[in-house]
Coordinates of N, CA and C in Angstrom, one line a residue:
X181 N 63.7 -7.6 -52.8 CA 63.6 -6.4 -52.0 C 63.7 -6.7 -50.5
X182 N 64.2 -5.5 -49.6 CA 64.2 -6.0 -48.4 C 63.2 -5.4 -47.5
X183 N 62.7 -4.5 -48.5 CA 61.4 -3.7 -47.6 C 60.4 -3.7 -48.2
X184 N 59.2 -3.8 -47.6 CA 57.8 -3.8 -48.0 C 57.3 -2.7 -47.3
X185 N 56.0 -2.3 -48.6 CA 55.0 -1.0 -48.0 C 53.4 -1.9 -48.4
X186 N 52.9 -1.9 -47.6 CA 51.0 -2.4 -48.1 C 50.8 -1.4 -47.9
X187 N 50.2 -0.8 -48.9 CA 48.5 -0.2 -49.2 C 47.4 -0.9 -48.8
X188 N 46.7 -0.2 -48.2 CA 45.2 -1.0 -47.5 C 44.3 -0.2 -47.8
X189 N 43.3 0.0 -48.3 CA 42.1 1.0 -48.3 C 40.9 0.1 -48.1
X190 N 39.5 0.4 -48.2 CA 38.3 -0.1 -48.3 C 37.8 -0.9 -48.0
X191 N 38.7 -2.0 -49.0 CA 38.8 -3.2 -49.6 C 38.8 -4.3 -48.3
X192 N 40.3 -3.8 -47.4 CA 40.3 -4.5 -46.1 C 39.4 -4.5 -45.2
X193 N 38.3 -3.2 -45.0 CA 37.4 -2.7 -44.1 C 36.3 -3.6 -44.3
X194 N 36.0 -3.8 -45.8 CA 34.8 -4.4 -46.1 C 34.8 -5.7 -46.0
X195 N 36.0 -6.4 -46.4 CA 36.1 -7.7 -45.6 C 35.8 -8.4 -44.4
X196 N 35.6 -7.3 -43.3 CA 35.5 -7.3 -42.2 C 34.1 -6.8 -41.6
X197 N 33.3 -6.9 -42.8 CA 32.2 -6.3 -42.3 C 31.4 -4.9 -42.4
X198 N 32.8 -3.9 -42.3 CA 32.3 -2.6 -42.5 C 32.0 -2.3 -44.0
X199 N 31.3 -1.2 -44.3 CA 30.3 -1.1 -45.4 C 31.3 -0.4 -46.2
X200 N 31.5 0.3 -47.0 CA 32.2 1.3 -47.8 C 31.3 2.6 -48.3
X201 N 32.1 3.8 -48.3 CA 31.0 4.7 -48.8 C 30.7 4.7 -50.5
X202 N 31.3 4.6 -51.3 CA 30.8 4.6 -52.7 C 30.6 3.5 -53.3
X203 N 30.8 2.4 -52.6 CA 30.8 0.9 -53.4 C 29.3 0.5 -53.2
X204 N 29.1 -0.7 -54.0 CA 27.9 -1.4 -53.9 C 27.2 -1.1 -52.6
X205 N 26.0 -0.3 -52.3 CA 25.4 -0.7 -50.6 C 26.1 0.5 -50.2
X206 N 26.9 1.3 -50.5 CA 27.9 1.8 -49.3 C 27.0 3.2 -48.8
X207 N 27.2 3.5 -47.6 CA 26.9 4.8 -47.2 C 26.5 6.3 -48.3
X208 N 26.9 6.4 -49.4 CA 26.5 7.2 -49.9 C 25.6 6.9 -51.3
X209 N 26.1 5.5 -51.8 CA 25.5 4.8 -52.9 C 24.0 5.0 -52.6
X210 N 23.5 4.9 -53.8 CA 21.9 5.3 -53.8 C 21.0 6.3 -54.0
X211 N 19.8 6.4 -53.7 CA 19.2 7.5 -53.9 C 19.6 8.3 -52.2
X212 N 19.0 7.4 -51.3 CA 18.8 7.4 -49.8 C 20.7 8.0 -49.2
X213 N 21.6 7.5 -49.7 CA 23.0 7.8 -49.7 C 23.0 9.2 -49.9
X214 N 22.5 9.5 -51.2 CA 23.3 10.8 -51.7 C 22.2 11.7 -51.0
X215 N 21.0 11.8 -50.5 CA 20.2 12.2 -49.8 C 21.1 12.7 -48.6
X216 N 21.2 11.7 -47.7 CA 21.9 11.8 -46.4 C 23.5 12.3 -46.7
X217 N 23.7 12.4 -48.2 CA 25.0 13.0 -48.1 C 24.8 14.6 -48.0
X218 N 24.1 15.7 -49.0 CA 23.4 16.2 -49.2 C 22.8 16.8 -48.0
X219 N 22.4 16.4 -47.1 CA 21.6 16.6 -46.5 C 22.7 16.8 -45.1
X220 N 23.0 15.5 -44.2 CA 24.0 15.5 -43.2 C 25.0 15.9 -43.4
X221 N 25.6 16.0 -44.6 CA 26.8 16.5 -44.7 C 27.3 18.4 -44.9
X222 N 26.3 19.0 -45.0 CA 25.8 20.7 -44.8 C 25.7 21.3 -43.3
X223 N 25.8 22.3 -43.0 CA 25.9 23.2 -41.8 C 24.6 22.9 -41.5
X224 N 23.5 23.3 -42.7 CA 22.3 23.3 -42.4 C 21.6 22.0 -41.7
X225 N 22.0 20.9 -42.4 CA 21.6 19.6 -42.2 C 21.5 19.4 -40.8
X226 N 22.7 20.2 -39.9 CA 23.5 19.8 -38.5 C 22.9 20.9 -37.9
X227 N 22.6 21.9 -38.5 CA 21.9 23.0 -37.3 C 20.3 22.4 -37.6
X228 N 19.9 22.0 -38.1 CA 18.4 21.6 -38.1 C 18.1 20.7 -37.7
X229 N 18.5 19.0 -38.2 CA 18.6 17.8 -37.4 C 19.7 17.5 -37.3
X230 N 20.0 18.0 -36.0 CA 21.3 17.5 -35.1 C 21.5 15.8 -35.0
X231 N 20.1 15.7 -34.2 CA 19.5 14.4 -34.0 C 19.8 13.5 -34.5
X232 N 18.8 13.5 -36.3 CA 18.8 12.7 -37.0 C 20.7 12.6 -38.0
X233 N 21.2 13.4 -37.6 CA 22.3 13.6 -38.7 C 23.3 12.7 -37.6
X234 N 23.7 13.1 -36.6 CA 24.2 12.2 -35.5 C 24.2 10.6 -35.1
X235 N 22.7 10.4 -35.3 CA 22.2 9.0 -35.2 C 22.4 8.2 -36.4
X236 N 22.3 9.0 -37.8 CA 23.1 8.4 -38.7 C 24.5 7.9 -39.0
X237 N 25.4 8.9 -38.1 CA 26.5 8.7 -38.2 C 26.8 7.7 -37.6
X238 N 26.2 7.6 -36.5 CA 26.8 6.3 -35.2 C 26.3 4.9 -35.8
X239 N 24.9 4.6 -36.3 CA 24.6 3.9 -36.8 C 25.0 3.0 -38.1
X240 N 25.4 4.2 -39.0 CA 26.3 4.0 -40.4 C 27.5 3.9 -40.6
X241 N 28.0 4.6 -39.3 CA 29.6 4.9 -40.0 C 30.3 4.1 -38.3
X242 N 29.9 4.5 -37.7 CA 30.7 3.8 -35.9 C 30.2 2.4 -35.6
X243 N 28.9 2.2 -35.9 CA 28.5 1.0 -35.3 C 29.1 -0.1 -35.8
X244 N 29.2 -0.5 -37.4 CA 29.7 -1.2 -38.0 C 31.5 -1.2 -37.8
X245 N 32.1 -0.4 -37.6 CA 33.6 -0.1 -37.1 C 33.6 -1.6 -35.8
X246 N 33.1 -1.0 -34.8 CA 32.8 -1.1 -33.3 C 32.4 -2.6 -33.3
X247 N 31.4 -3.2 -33.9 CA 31.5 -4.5 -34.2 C 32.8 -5.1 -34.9
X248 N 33.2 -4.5 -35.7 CA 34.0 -5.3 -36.4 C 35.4 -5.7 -35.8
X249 N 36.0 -6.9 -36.7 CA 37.5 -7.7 -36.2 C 38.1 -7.9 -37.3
X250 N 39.2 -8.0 -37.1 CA 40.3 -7.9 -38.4 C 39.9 -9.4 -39.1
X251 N 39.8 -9.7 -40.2 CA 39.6 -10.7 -40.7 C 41.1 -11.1 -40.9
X252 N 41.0 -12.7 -41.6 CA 42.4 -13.4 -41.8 C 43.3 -13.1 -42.8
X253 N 43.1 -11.7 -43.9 CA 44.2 -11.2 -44.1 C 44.9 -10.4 -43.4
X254 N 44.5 -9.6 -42.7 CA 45.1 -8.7 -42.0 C 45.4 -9.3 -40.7
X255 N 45.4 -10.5 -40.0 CA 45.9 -11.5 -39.2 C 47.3 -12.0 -40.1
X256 N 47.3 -12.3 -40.9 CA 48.6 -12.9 -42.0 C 49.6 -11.7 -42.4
X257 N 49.0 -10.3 -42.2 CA 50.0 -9.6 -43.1 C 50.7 -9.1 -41.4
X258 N 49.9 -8.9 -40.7 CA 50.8 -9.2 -38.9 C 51.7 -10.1 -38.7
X259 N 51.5 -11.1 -39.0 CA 52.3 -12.4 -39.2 C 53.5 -12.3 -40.1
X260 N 53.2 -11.5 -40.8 CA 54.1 -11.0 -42.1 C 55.3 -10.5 -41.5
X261 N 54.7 -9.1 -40.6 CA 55.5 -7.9 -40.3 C 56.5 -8.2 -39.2
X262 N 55.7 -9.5 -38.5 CA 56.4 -9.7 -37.0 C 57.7 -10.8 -37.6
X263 N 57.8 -11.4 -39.2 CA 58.3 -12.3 -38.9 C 60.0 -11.5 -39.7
X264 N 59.4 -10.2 -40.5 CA 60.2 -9.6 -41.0 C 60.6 -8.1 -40.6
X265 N 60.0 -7.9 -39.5 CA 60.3 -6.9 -38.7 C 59.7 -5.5 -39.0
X266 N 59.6 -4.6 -38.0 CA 58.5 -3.5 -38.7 C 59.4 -2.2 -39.2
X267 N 60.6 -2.5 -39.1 CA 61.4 -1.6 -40.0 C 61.7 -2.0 -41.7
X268 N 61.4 -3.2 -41.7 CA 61.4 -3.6 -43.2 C 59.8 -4.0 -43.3
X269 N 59.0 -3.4 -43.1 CA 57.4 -3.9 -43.5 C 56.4 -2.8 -43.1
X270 N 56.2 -1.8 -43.5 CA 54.9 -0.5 -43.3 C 53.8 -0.8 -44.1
X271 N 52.9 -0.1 -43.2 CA 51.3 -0.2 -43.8 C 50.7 1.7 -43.9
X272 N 50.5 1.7 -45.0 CA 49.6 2.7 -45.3 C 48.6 2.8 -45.4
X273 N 47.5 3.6 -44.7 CA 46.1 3.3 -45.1 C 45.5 4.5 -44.7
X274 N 43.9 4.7 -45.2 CA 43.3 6.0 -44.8 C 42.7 5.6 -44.3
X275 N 42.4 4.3 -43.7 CA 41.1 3.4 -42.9 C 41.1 4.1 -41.5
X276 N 39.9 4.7 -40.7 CA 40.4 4.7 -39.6 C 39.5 3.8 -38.8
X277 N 39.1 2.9 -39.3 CA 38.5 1.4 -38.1 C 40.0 0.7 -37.4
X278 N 40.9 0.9 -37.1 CA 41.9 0.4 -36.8 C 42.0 -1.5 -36.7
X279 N 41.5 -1.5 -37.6 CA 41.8 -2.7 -37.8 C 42.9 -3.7 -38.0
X280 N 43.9 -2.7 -38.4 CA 45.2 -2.8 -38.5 C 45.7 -3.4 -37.4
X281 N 45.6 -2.1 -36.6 CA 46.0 -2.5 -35.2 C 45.5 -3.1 -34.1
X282 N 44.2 -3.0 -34.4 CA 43.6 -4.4 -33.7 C 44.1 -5.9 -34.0
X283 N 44.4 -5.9 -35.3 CA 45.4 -7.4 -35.4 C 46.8 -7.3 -34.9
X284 N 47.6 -6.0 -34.3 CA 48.7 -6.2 -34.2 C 49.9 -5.3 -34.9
X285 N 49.1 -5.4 -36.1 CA 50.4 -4.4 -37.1 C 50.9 -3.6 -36.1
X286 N 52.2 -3.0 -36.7 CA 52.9 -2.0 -35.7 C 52.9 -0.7 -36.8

């Protein structure tokens, strides 16, 4: 083949530190998860505790993004794209930690 497509999901995020929402630990996993899903995730949740629903997000879902760095696969599949050009080499992903492109991908 002369072109390549990677699929990236989760999997890459979590390597890197960020948590995942339905996996082991992840943001929604749990009693305390589906609570705060339930709960923050409703109009009501956000008209009532703005606050607390907010501070969970930055904490759960941004903070760990914001720390994080492309680990050494996604350093190698850059290496990949630059050596085969980004017209024969795309990445698909629904990740938005840009971790992608914090290593470079194009």
């Amino acid at each position: 083949a002369r072109r390549c497509v990677v699929f990236s999901g989760a999997g890459a995020s979590a390597d890197s530190g960020i948590g995942t929402f339905r996996g082991e630990g992840g943001a929604w996993s749990g009693v305390l998860g589906t609570v705060s899903l339930l709960w923050g995730g409703t109009p009501i949740g956000w008209r009532w505790t703005p606050g607390l629903v907010w501070s969970r997000f930055v904490s759960d879902f941004y903070g760990p993004i914001a720390a994080a760095a492309p680990h050494a696969g996604l350093v190698a599949l850059t290496e990949l794209q630059a050596r085969f050009g980004s017209d024969n080499m795309r990445f698909v992903t629904m990740n938005v930690d840009s971790l992608h492109q914090t290593a470079g991908s194009e």
